[in-house]
Structures are given as structure tokens and as C-alpha cells.
Amino acid sequence: MEGSDKRNRAVSGQSRPERDTKDSGTQTDSRVLGHGPRLSKVNLFTLLSLWMELFPQEKPEEDEHSQIRRLGLVVVRDSKVVGLHCSGAELHAGQAAIIQHGTGLADCELYFSRRPCASCLKMIINAGVSQISFWPGDPEVSMLRSTFSNHSNTRSCSPPASITEEATLDTIATEKLKSNSRPHICVLLQPLAPGLAQFVDETSRECDFMQRVTEDEPEINTEELYNRERTRHLKDFSRQFLITTSQQHQEILTQMHLENFCVEPYFSNLRHNMRELVEVLAAVAAGVPWENHGFYREESPPCESSLPLCEEELSQEVARHCIIQSRLLAYRTEDPKVGVGAVIWAKGQSAGCAGTCGLYLMGCGYNAYPAGSQYAEYPQMDNKQEDRQRRKYRYIIHAEQNALTFRTRDIRPGELTMLFVTKCPCDECIPLIRGAGISHIYTTDQDKGKDKGDISYLRFSSLKDIMKFIWQRSPSVCSAPSPHFANGYVGKHSRQTEHESHRNKKLCTNRSHDSPSIS
Ligand SMILES: Nc1ccn([C@H]2C[C@H](O)[C@@H](COP(=O)(O)OP(=O)(O)OP(=O)(O)O)O2)c(=O)n1
């Protein structure tokens, strides 16, 4: 299906007339215009690794004098993501993956958000991975860090003059491991499919999360909100993942024995591709804006729930991080119209989960036709089009269905398992989600109660035995009820103050203080 990326142009939604499929005789000769541009697998895994580097930390901030930088890691087996990791206070992401998967890493492909240090690399190679790809920025043993801490106000333009002995020795060891190793160790970055950047930007602006903000707060200029968030993220992510000057970047690449990348036009292309991916990440993250919204319990008080009460709490930052993972996955969709992504995390005890706030990945997926099918092999029509026989619904596998099918292991009874999905679960998926033992759902309910004939969203409301956290306006500062805001939600005047406190807040119910949060 990868090749089909190139055949498609940027299209963003049903409003565009050219997306309508013309009816015709057989499927093979029907005029299917296909899905919008997609992320390639390599770029998806790379983006997920960058995003994982930013997993919110329980114990904030790394030691700014340490040369070890946090990194994110994606473990892929047979093209499926089976591990998402982040460095924690003690373990590097590579070590966390070893602890969690052991020899399960054999034949896996690993995507790192930086070149990993030699101590991680030796174990990973030893575990028998088949391929290691890393983002060609500052490596895990930073070549910039000593410059940073000594001259923090000149960090953006000073050359890496003070590459320390530590970083140099690590590079030598990494090189030795690289040249002696069986797995392929490389930089895998691809240019974005034509039109993808625009497609991501347009669809992020109009996604369910943004729509909910618009509905809840019609007085807010959501366009401005989106642009502001996007600019803010772009600035932060550029600082985190890009190397400001070309000279500095070339010096780092040369140190890492990637001199080939320093030759033009490869060098400019490399920097361009890196920049484009960072822009995609900023757009995807901006589609879930902080402002006054977050994931909050739906309507039912916990005492009405049949679930046992749990102690654990999940912060809004972690919930938002996970839903953005799902949003990234959604850009691999094969649905001609709507991309959906799903990620399932479970609460773990192992030290290997420390970097991810005690969570480990159970599975992830996006909506797509059955594995191995060819482009346009299955019908692509939607429910607005005449011929029911040629509608997509009986063929597309939903994001949650893929996440459950390709889960890393079974869900144990009573286990805290959280499904993060970018669209309300449909009636076909509800029994599967319940049957699998998912205990919590984080989603938007924009489609709740809709019946589109081929697909319906009627059962979500009556789903009582799973805790539902819905993307909605924060209930925490509900003051004077306003006709706008059902449930007595907050009005505009308190938005600023709430915005400040919102980020560190734990997920809470719409009810009292002593009711258990997430949990
Ligand atoms: N939780 C969900 C919900 C839906 N889907 C997928 C299955 C289909 O690929 C697609 C269906 O999306 P819509 O219900 O939005 O149907 P349409 O694509 O027809 O759009 P419209 O809303 O315009 O009718 O989304 C999914 O993977 N996971």
C-alpha cells in the first residue's frame, strides 16, 4: 500500500467534491480516489519515537549537567508496534526495553529518537534485533550538553567545541559495535508523501478534539488557538530534536561517523526531512489543545460503577500524551475518509515501565483493510454514496480491533487497562472492548448516539462497566452555570487561571473530591 501514498494528493475531508467516488461496474475498474496521503511506516515509527522521548515524567527534569539525554524508543515486530519506551530516572529507554522484552527483542526493529549509547547498544545487539534506526540529532551521550550547561544562554549557536571525552569514547565504542554487529544500524528517514504536511495540518484543525472545543466554547477563536498551540509546539520540538546551525549539525554527524550525510544535497535533504517531521508532530499535538479541556469522567458517579475502586491516578498530561500517540497512528489509515488510531496501555509494576509512569504497551492500531490487501482491493465508499454493496464498512478493520488483535499479551482479570482511541468506539467494537477486559476508555464522544446505517455509535452511552473518560471541558472550576455549558461547566472568565492549573491536575471525576480519580 506504500506506493499508493504517491498516487494521492492532499485532501482533507468530505467537503471536497473530488473525494466522492463515482459509481461504476466492478471494483477494479471503479474510480476510487483513495485515501489522503499517509505516513510511511518508517516515518510513523520515527515520529512515535520522538514523541515517546517527551513522555511526561513523574520525577521531572533530567540532571542538566548529565551528558545522558532522555530518549524515546519504538519496538516493531512484523511491522507492528510492540513496545513504546522512554528513559526514566534510572533506566535508559534501551535498558527498559531489555527489561521488558528480553529475548523477545530478537528479530525486532528498533527506532530511537537519538543514537543510543554504547551500554544500551551492546545489550540490544546481543538480544538479536534485526535493525536499529536512530534520529540523526544530538545522541544519547550528548555532544551538546556540556556546551549547554556551561553556556546556557548561547546554547543555540555555539559549536560543539566541548565534545567531551565521554561522548567521544561512547562514539568510538558505538562505531565498533556497529561495524561488528549483525543488525543493520542506520538512519531511516523518508521525505513526507506529497501533500501530507498540509493534510495533517487541515485534519488536525478539524479533528474531533478541536470540534469539541469549538462546540463548548463558541466564543473562542479555535483557529487562533490551534495556530498558537502549533507554534508553541514547533518551537519546543525544534529545540528538542533539531540542531540549530548547519555547522553544528555537520560536526555532530561527522563525530558519529555519518560523514556521508554531510555531503550536499544529502545534508540539506536530511535537515529538510527532519524539519518536516517535527512540523508534523507539532500539528498533530496542536490538534489536542490544552486550554480548558481534558479527559474527564462522563456522567456516572463512581459508586454506580461495578468496577473496583483503584488507587492509581493518571495525569492529564499522560492521558493527552497517549491520545496523541493514537493521533499519530491515525495517519497510517487506509480509510478513504477518516483516520482513527488506538493505543492500549496497562498499569505495570516492572522497573522497565518507570519512564512511562508505570505503564506498558498492550497494543496499538489504526483503521485499515485486512493485512496484505492491495490498494483499492476492497470497496471504499462511505454511507453518503448510493451503492451499499460497495461501501467500506464490512471490510475495514477498526483501530481498536487492530490494537486488540495484535496485542502483546492477554489482559489479566482485574488489570488496569486503558484504551486511548481518537474516535468514539462503535457498536461493533463495544463487545470486543468489553470482552477483552479493557477497564478504561479515553476518547471523544462526538459521534455518540449516531446511527449511520452501516456503522452506528449507539451502545457507547449504555456502556456502564468500563470507566469512560471523555475529552471535554474541565469541570473543576464550575462556577456560575451558563446556558452554554451543560453540567454546570466553567465560563470564560476563569479560563486563564484554569489553564495554569490544568496541566498538573490529576484526572478527576465530575463529582466530589474524595471520589476516586481514574482509577
Ligand atoms: N472507534 C472507531 C470508530 C470508527 N473507526 C473507523 C471505521 C471506519 O474506517 C471509519 C468510519 O468512520 P465514520 O463513522 O466517521 O464514517 P464515515 O467515514 O462514513 O464518515 P461520516 O461521519 O461522514 O459518515 O472509522 C474506527 O476505526 N474506530
Coordinates of C-alpha atoms and ligand atoms in Angstrom, one line a residue:
M1 CA 0.0 0.0 0.0
E2 CA 3.0 2.2 0.5
G3 CA 3.2 3.0 -3.2
S4 CA -0.3 4.4 -3.1
D5 CA 0.9 7.2 -1.0
K6 CA 2.4 8.8 -4.0
R7 CA -0.7 8.5 -6.1
N8 CA -2.8 10.5 -3.8
R9 CA -3.0 14.2 -3.3
A10 CA -3.8 16.2 -0.3
V11 CA -7.4 16.0 0.5
S12 CA -8.8 16.7 3.9
G13 CA -12.4 15.7 4.2
Q14 CA -15.7 15.0 2.9
S15 CA -16.3 18.6 2.0
R16 CA -14.0 18.3 -1.0
P17 CA -16.0 17.2 -4.0
E18 CA -13.2 15.4 -5.7
R19 CA -13.2 12.8 -2.8
D20 CA -16.6 11.5 -3.9
T21 CA -16.3 8.2 -5.6
K22 CA -18.0 7.7 -8.9
D23 CA -20.1 4.6 -9.2
S24 CA -19.1 2.1 -11.8
G25 CA -19.2 -1.6 -12.9
T26 CA -16.7 -3.5 -10.9
Q27 CA -14.4 -2.8 -8.1
T28 CA -11.2 -3.0 -10.0
D29 CA -12.3 -0.5 -12.6
S30 CA -14.3 1.8 -10.3
R31 CA -12.9 5.3 -10.0
V32 CA -11.7 5.2 -6.4
L33 CA -9.8 8.3 -5.5
G34 CA -8.4 6.7 -2.4
H35 CA -7.3 7.9 1.0
G36 CA -5.4 11.1 1.7
P37 CA -1.6 10.9 1.8
R38 CA -0.3 8.6 4.6
L39 CA 2.7 8.5 6.8
S40 CA 5.1 5.8 5.7
K41 CA 5.8 3.2 8.3
V42 CA 9.3 4.4 8.9
N43 CA 8.2 7.9 9.4
L44 CA 5.4 6.8 11.8
F45 CA 7.8 4.8 13.9
T46 CA 10.3 7.7 13.9
L47 CA 7.6 10.2 14.9
L48 CA 6.4 7.9 17.7
S49 CA 10.0 7.6 19.0
L50 CA 10.3 11.4 19.1
W51 CA 7.0 11.7 20.8
M52 CA 8.0 9.0 23.3
E53 CA 11.0 11.0 24.3
L54 CA 8.6 13.6 25.6
F55 CA 6.6 11.2 27.7
P56 CA 5.6 13.2 30.9
Q57 CA 7.9 12.2 33.8
E58 CA 6.8 11.6 37.3
K59 CA 10.1 12.9 38.7
P60 CA 10.6 15.9 36.5
E61 CA 13.7 17.1 34.7
E62 CA 16.8 15.3 33.9
D63 CA 20.0 16.5 35.6
E64 CA 21.1 19.3 33.3
H65 CA 24.8 18.5 34.0
S66 CA 24.4 14.9 32.9
Q67 CA 25.5 14.2 29.4
I68 CA 22.9 11.5 29.1
R69 CA 19.8 12.7 27.3
R70 CA 16.4 11.1 27.6
L71 CA 15.3 9.2 24.5
G72 CA 12.2 7.5 23.1
L73 CA 12.2 4.0 21.6
V74 CA 9.7 2.1 19.5
V75 CA 10.0 -1.6 19.1
V76 CA 8.5 -3.1 16.0
R77 CA 7.9 -6.7 15.2
D78 CA 6.5 -7.7 11.8
S79 CA 5.6 -4.1 11.1
K80 CA 3.6 -3.9 14.3
V81 CA 4.5 -1.7 17.3
V82 CA 5.0 -4.0 20.3
G83 CA 6.9 -1.6 22.6
L84 CA 6.9 2.1 23.4
H85 CA 9.6 3.2 25.8
C86 CA 11.1 6.3 27.3
S87 CA 14.2 6.8 29.5
G88 CA 13.3 7.1 33.2
A89 CA 15.2 8.3 36.2
E90 CA 17.3 5.1 36.3
L91 CA 17.0 3.2 33.1
H92 CA 17.7 4.3 29.6
A93 CA 14.9 3.5 27.1
G94 CA 17.1 0.8 25.6
Q95 CA 17.6 -0.8 29.1
A96 CA 13.9 -0.5 29.8
A97 CA 13.2 -2.4 26.5
I98 CA 15.7 -5.1 27.5
I99 CA 14.0 -5.5 30.9
Q100 CA 10.5 -5.6 29.4
H101 CA 11.1 -7.8 26.3
G102 CA 14.4 -9.7 26.9
T103 CA 15.0 -12.1 24.0
G104 CA 11.6 -11.1 22.8
L105 CA 13.6 -8.3 21.0
A106 CA 15.0 -10.9 18.7
D107 CA 14.2 -10.0 15.0
C108 CA 12.6 -6.8 16.1
E109 CA 13.3 -3.4 14.5
L110 CA 14.1 -0.6 16.9
Y111 CA 13.6 3.1 16.3
F112 CA 15.4 5.5 18.6
S113 CA 14.9 9.2 19.0
R114 CA 18.7 9.6 19.3
R115 CA 21.6 7.3 18.6
P116 CA 21.7 5.1 21.7
C117 CA 24.7 4.9 24.0
A118 CA 27.2 2.0 23.8
S119 CA 25.9 0.4 27.0
C120 CA 22.4 0.1 25.6
L121 CA 23.6 -0.8 22.1
K122 CA 25.7 -3.8 23.2
M123 CA 22.7 -5.4 25.0
I124 CA 20.3 -4.7 22.2
I125 CA 22.6 -6.2 19.6
N126 CA 23.1 -9.1 21.9
A127 CA 19.3 -9.6 22.1
G128 CA 19.3 -10.3 18.4
V129 CA 17.4 -7.3 17.0
S130 CA 17.3 -7.2 13.2
Q131 CA 17.6 -3.4 12.7
I132 CA 18.3 -0.2 14.7
S133 CA 17.4 3.2 13.3
F134 CA 18.1 6.4 15.1
W135 CA 17.2 10.1 14.6
P136 CA 20.3 11.9 13.4
G137 CA 20.3 14.7 16.0
D138 CA 22.3 15.0 19.2
P139 CA 23.0 11.5 20.5
E140 CA 22.0 10.0 23.9
V141 CA 25.5 10.8 25.2
S142 CA 25.1 14.4 24.3
M143 CA 27.7 16.2 22.3
L144 CA 25.9 19.5 23.1
R145 CA 25.1 19.0 26.7
S146 CA 28.4 20.2 28.2
T147 CA 28.1 23.3 25.9
F148 CA 24.6 23.7 27.2
S149 CA 25.4 23.7 30.9
N150 CA 28.5 25.9 30.6
H151 CA 26.9 28.5 28.3
S152 CA 23.2 28.1 28.6
N153 CA 22.5 31.4 27.1
T154 CA 24.5 30.6 23.9
R155 CA 23.1 27.1 23.5
S156 CA 21.6 27.7 20.2
C157 CA 24.6 28.9 18.3
S158 CA 27.7 27.7 19.9
P159 CA 29.5 24.9 18.0
P160 CA 30.0 21.7 19.9
A161 CA 33.6 22.7 20.8
S162 CA 33.4 21.0 24.1
I163 CA 32.5 17.5 22.9
T164 CA 33.7 15.7 26.0
E165 CA 35.9 12.7 26.3
E166 CA 32.8 10.7 27.4
A167 CA 30.9 11.5 24.2
T168 CA 34.0 10.7 22.1
L169 CA 34.6 7.4 23.8
D170 CA 31.0 6.5 23.5
T171 CA 31.1 7.2 19.8
I172 CA 34.2 5.0 19.3
A173 CA 32.5 2.2 21.2
T174 CA 29.3 2.6 19.3
E175 CA 31.2 2.6 16.0
K176 CA 33.0 -0.6 17.0
L177 CA 29.7 -2.3 18.0
K178 CA 28.1 -1.0 14.8
S179 CA 30.7 -2.4 12.4
N180 CA 30.9 -5.8 14.2
S181 CA 27.2 -6.3 14.6
R182 CA 24.7 -8.4 12.6
P183 CA 21.8 -6.0 12.8
H184 CA 21.7 -3.2 10.4
I185 CA 22.3 0.1 12.3
C186 CA 21.2 3.1 10.3
V187 CA 19.3 6.4 9.9
L188 CA 16.0 5.8 8.2
L189 CA 14.2 9.0 7.4
Q190 CA 12.0 9.4 4.4
P191 CA 10.6 12.5 2.7
L192 CA 6.9 13.1 3.5
A193 CA 4.4 11.9 0.9
P194 CA 3.4 14.9 -1.3
G195 CA 0.6 16.9 0.4
L196 CA 0.9 15.1 3.8
A197 CA 2.0 18.1 5.8
Q198 CA -1.0 20.1 4.6
F199 CA -3.3 17.1 5.1
V200 CA -2.1 16.7 8.7
D201 CA -2.5 20.4 9.3
E202 CA -6.0 20.6 7.9
T203 CA -7.2 17.4 9.6
S204 CA -5.7 18.4 12.9
R205 CA -7.6 21.7 12.8
E206 CA -10.9 19.9 12.3
C207 CA -10.4 16.8 14.4
D208 CA -13.0 15.7 17.0
F209 CA -10.9 17.2 19.8
M210 CA -10.9 20.7 18.2
Q211 CA -14.5 20.3 17.3
R212 CA -15.4 19.7 20.9
V213 CA -13.6 22.8 22.0
T214 CA -15.4 24.8 19.3
E215 CA -18.8 23.5 20.5
D216 CA -18.1 24.0 24.1
E217 CA -16.6 27.5 23.7
P218 CA -18.1 29.1 20.7
E219 CA -16.6 32.4 21.8
I220 CA -13.1 31.1 21.4
N221 CA -11.3 31.6 18.1
T222 CA -10.3 27.9 17.7
E223 CA -8.3 28.8 14.6
E224 CA -6.1 31.1 16.7
L225 CA -6.0 28.5 19.4
Y226 CA -4.7 25.9 17.0
N227 CA -2.2 28.2 15.4
R228 CA -0.9 29.3 18.8
E229 CA -0.5 25.7 20.0
R230 CA 1.2 24.7 16.8
T231 CA 3.7 27.5 17.0
R232 CA 4.4 26.7 20.7
H233 CA 4.9 23.0 20.0
L234 CA 7.1 23.7 16.9
K235 CA 9.4 25.9 19.0
D236 CA 9.7 23.3 21.8
F237 CA 10.1 20.4 19.5
S238 CA 12.7 22.2 17.3
R239 CA 14.7 22.9 20.4
Q240 CA 14.5 19.3 21.5
F241 CA 15.1 17.5 18.2
L242 CA 16.8 19.8 15.7
I243 CA 20.3 21.1 15.7
T244 CA 20.1 24.8 15.2
T245 CA 23.1 25.5 12.9
S246 CA 24.2 23.5 9.9
Q247 CA 27.8 23.8 11.1
Q248 CA 27.0 22.3 14.5
H249 CA 24.9 19.6 12.8
Q250 CA 27.7 18.6 10.4
E251 CA 30.2 18.4 13.3
I252 CA 27.9 16.1 15.2
L253 CA 27.3 13.9 12.2
T254 CA 31.0 13.7 11.5
Q255 CA 31.7 12.7 15.1
M256 CA 29.1 9.9 14.7
H257 CA 30.9 8.8 11.5
L258 CA 28.0 9.8 9.4
E259 CA 30.2 12.0 7.1
N260 CA 28.2 10.8 4.1
F261 CA 25.2 12.8 5.3
C262 CA 27.2 16.0 5.4
V263 CA 27.6 16.0 1.6
E264 CA 25.2 18.1 -0.4
P265 CA 22.5 17.7 -1.5
Y266 CA 22.0 14.9 1.1
F267 CA 22.7 17.2 4.1
S268 CA 20.1 19.7 3.1
N269 CA 17.6 16.9 2.4
L270 CA 18.3 15.4 5.7
R271 CA 17.7 18.7 7.6
H272 CA 14.6 19.3 5.5
N273 CA 13.2 15.9 6.2
M274 CA 13.9 16.3 9.9
R275 CA 12.2 19.7 10.0
E276 CA 9.2 18.4 8.1
L277 CA 8.7 15.5 10.6
V278 CA 9.0 17.9 13.5
E279 CA 6.3 20.1 11.9
V280 CA 4.0 17.1 11.5
L281 CA 4.5 16.3 15.2
A282 CA 3.7 19.9 16.2
A283 CA 0.5 19.9 14.1
V284 CA -0.7 16.5 15.5
A285 CA -0.1 17.7 19.1
A286 CA -1.8 21.0 18.4
G287 CA -5.0 19.1 17.5
V288 CA -5.4 18.2 21.2
P289 CA -5.1 21.7 22.7
W290 CA -4.8 22.2 26.5
E291 CA -6.7 25.3 27.1
N292 CA -9.7 24.3 29.2
H293 CA -10.2 20.8 28.0
G294 CA -9.1 17.4 29.2
F295 CA -10.3 13.8 29.8
Y296 CA -12.9 13.7 32.5
R297 CA -15.3 11.1 33.7
E298 CA -18.5 11.0 31.9
E299 CA -21.7 11.4 33.9
S300 CA -21.9 8.5 36.2
P301 CA -20.5 8.7 39.8
P302 CA -18.1 6.0 40.8
C303 CA -20.4 4.5 43.3
E304 CA -22.7 3.5 40.4
S305 CA -19.8 1.7 38.7
S306 CA -19.3 -2.0 39.1
L307 CA -15.6 -1.6 38.9
P308 CA -13.5 -1.9 42.0
L309 CA -12.0 1.4 43.1
C310 CA -8.4 1.8 42.3
E311 CA -5.7 3.9 43.8
E312 CA -3.8 4.8 40.6
E313 CA -4.2 8.2 39.0
L314 CA -3.3 9.2 35.6
S315 CA -2.4 12.8 35.0
Q316 CA -4.0 14.9 32.2
E317 CA -0.5 15.1 30.6
V318 CA -0.2 11.4 30.4
A319 CA -3.7 11.0 29.0
R320 CA -3.0 13.6 26.4
H321 CA 0.3 12.1 25.5
C322 CA -1.3 8.7 24.9
I323 CA -4.2 10.2 22.8
I324 CA -1.5 12.0 20.6
Q325 CA 0.2 8.6 20.1
S326 CA -3.2 7.5 18.7
R327 CA -3.5 10.6 16.6
L328 CA -0.1 9.8 15.0
L329 CA -1.2 6.2 14.3
A330 CA -4.3 7.5 12.6
Y331 CA -2.1 9.0 9.8
R332 CA -1.5 5.4 8.6
T333 CA -5.2 4.9 8.0
E334 CA -6.4 3.2 4.8
D335 CA -9.9 4.6 5.2
P336 CA -10.6 6.9 2.3
K337 CA -12.2 9.4 4.7
V338 CA -11.5 9.1 8.3
G339 CA -8.3 8.1 10.1
V340 CA -8.6 6.5 13.6
G341 CA -5.8 5.5 15.9
A342 CA -5.9 3.4 19.1
V343 CA -3.4 2.6 21.8
I344 CA -3.8 0.3 24.8
W345 CA -1.7 0.8 27.9
A346 CA -1.7 -1.3 31.1
K347 CA -0.5 -0.4 34.5
G348 CA 2.7 -2.4 35.3
Q349 CA 5.0 -2.9 38.2
S350 CA 8.3 -3.6 36.5
A351 CA 11.1 -1.1 36.6
G352 CA 11.1 -1.2 32.8
C353 CA 7.9 0.9 32.9
A354 CA 9.4 3.7 35.1
G355 CA 10.0 6.0 32.2
T356 CA 6.4 5.7 31.1
C357 CA 4.8 6.4 34.5
G358 CA 4.4 2.7 35.2
L359 CA 2.5 2.0 32.0
Y360 CA 3.4 -0.6 29.4
L361 CA 2.1 -1.0 25.9
M362 CA -0.5 -3.7 25.3
G363 CA -1.2 -2.9 21.7
C364 CA -1.9 -0.3 19.0
G365 CA -3.6 0.0 15.7
Y366 CA -5.3 2.2 13.1
N367 CA -8.2 1.5 10.8
A368 CA -7.2 -0.4 7.7
Y369 CA -8.2 -3.1 5.3
P370 CA -7.2 -6.7 6.1
A371 CA -3.4 -7.1 6.3
G372 CA -1.8 -7.8 3.0
S373 CA -4.6 -6.4 0.8
Q374 CA -3.7 -4.3 -2.2
Y375 CA -4.7 -0.7 -2.8
A376 CA -8.3 -0.4 -3.8
E377 CA -8.8 -4.2 -3.5
Y378 CA -11.8 -3.5 -1.2
P379 CA -14.7 -1.1 -1.5
Q380 CA -14.0 2.4 -0.4
M381 CA -17.4 4.1 -0.5
D382 CA -19.0 5.7 2.5
N383 CA -22.5 5.9 3.8
K384 CA -23.3 9.0 1.7
Q385 CA -22.9 7.0 -1.5
E386 CA -25.6 5.1 -3.2
D387 CA -24.3 1.5 -3.7
R388 CA -24.5 -0.2 -0.3
Q389 CA -22.7 -3.2 -1.7
R390 CA -19.6 -1.2 -2.3
R391 CA -19.3 0.6 1.0
K392 CA -16.2 0.2 3.1
Y393 CA -17.8 -0.7 6.4
R394 CA -17.8 -4.5 6.2
Y395 CA -14.1 -4.6 5.2
I396 CA -12.3 -2.1 7.2
I397 CA -10.8 -3.2 10.5
H398 CA -11.2 -0.6 13.1
A399 CA -8.4 0.9 15.1
E400 CA -9.4 -0.8 18.3
Q401 CA -9.9 -4.1 16.5
N402 CA -6.3 -4.0 15.2
A403 CA -5.0 -2.9 18.6
L404 CA -6.7 -5.8 20.3
T405 CA -5.8 -8.4 17.6
F406 CA -2.1 -7.5 17.7
R407 CA -1.9 -7.0 21.4
T408 CA 1.4 -8.0 23.1
R409 CA -0.3 -10.3 25.5
D410 CA -3.7 -11.2 27.1
I411 CA -5.3 -8.8 29.6
R412 CA -5.4 -10.3 33.1
P413 CA -8.6 -10.2 35.1
G414 CA -8.8 -7.0 37.1
E415 CA -5.8 -5.5 35.3
L416 CA -5.9 -1.7 34.8
T417 CA -6.0 -1.4 31.0
M418 CA -6.6 1.9 29.2
L419 CA -7.7 2.3 25.6
F420 CA -7.0 5.6 24.0
V421 CA -8.9 6.0 20.8
T422 CA -9.4 9.1 18.6
K423 CA -13.0 8.4 17.7
C424 CA -15.9 7.1 19.8
P425 CA -16.0 3.3 19.8
C426 CA -18.7 2.0 17.5
D427 CA -21.3 -0.7 18.2
E428 CA -19.2 -3.4 16.5
C429 CA -16.3 -2.7 18.8
I430 CA -18.0 -2.2 22.2
P431 CA -18.5 -6.0 22.8
L432 CA -14.9 -6.6 21.8
I433 CA -13.5 -4.0 24.1
R434 CA -15.6 -5.3 27.0
G435 CA -14.8 -8.9 26.2
A436 CA -11.1 -8.2 26.1
G437 CA -11.2 -6.8 29.7
I438 CA -10.4 -3.1 29.0
S439 CA -11.2 -1.2 32.1
H440 CA -10.8 2.4 31.0
I441 CA -11.6 4.2 27.7
Y442 CA -10.3 7.7 26.8
T443 CA -11.9 9.1 23.7
T444 CA -14.1 11.8 22.2
D445 CA -17.8 11.2 22.1
Q446 CA -18.6 13.4 19.1
D447 CA -20.3 10.5 17.3
K448 CA -22.1 9.2 20.3
G449 CA -25.7 8.3 19.6
K450 CA -25.3 8.4 15.8
D451 CA -26.6 5.7 13.5
K452 CA -25.2 6.0 10.0
G453 CA -26.7 2.7 8.8
D454 CA -23.5 0.8 8.1
I455 CA -21.9 1.9 11.3
S456 CA -23.5 3.1 14.5
Y457 CA -22.4 4.6 17.8
L458 CA -25.5 3.8 19.9
R459 CA -24.1 1.4 22.5
F460 CA -21.4 3.7 23.9
S461 CA -23.7 5.6 26.1
S462 CA -25.0 2.5 27.8
L463 CA -21.6 1.0 28.4
K464 CA -21.6 1.1 32.2
D465 CA -18.9 -1.4 33.3
I466 CA -16.0 0.5 31.8
M467 CA -14.9 3.9 33.0
K468 CA -15.2 6.4 30.3
F469 CA -13.0 9.5 30.2
I470 CA -14.3 11.9 27.6
W471 CA -12.5 14.8 26.0
Q472 CA -14.5 17.7 27.4
R473 CA -14.3 21.0 29.2
S474 CA -12.8 20.7 32.6
P475 CA -15.4 20.6 35.4
S476 CA -13.0 21.7 38.1
V477 CA -13.8 25.4 38.1
C478 CA -17.5 25.2 37.6
S479 CA -18.8 28.4 38.9
A480 CA -22.0 30.1 37.8
P481 CA -23.8 27.8 35.4
S482 CA -24.1 29.2 32.0
P483 CA -26.7 28.3 29.4
H484 CA -23.8 27.2 27.2
F485 CA -22.3 24.8 29.5
A486 CA -24.2 21.7 30.4
N487 CA -23.3 20.1 33.7
G488 CA -22.5 23.5 35.2
Y489 CA -19.2 23.7 33.4
V490 CA -17.0 26.8 33.7
G491 CA -17.5 30.0 31.9
K492 CA -15.0 32.1 30.1
H493 CA -13.8 34.3 32.9
S494 CA -12.0 31.6 34.7
R495 CA -10.2 30.2 31.6
Q496 CA -6.9 31.8 32.3
T497 CA -6.5 30.6 35.8
E498 CA -7.7 27.2 35.0
H499 CA -5.3 26.9 32.1
E500 CA -2.4 27.3 34.5
S501 CA -3.6 24.7 37.0
H502 CA -4.9 22.4 34.4
R503 CA -1.6 20.8 33.3
N504 CA -0.7 19.4 36.6
K505 CA -4.1 18.3 37.6
K506 CA -4.9 14.7 38.1
L507 CA -7.9 13.3 36.2
C508 CA -10.9 13.7 38.3
T509 CA -14.5 12.8 38.2
N510 CA -17.2 15.3 37.7
R511 CA -18.0 14.7 41.3
S512 CA -16.6 15.2 44.7
H513 CA -13.0 15.3 45.9
D514 CA -13.0 12.0 47.7
S515 CA -14.3 10.0 44.8
P516 CA -11.5 8.0 43.2
S517 CA -9.9 9.5 40.2
I518 CA -9.1 7.5 37.2
S519 CA -8.5 4.6 38.7
Ligands
LIG1 N1 -13.7 4.0 17.2 C1 -13.7 3.8 15.9 C2 -14.7 4.4 15.1 C3 -14.5 4.3 13.7 N2 -13.5 3.6 13.2 C4 -13.3 3.6 11.7 C5 -14.0 2.5 11.0 C6 -14.2 3.2 9.7 O1 -13.0 3.1 8.9 C7 -14.4 4.6 10.0 C8 -15.9 5.1 10.0 O2 -15.9 6.4 10.2 P1 -17.3 7.2 10.3 O3 -18.2 6.7 11.3 O4 -16.9 8.7 10.5 O5 -18.0 7.0 8.9 P2 -17.7 7.8 7.6 O6 -16.3 7.5 7.2 O7 -18.7 7.3 6.6 O8 -17.9 9.3 7.8 P3 -19.2 10.2 8.1 O9 -19.1 10.6 9.5 O10 -19.1 11.3 7.2 O11 -20.4 9.4 7.8 O12 -13.8 4.8 11.2 C9 -12.5 3.1 14.0 O13 -11.5 2.6 13.5 N3 -12.6 3.2 15.3

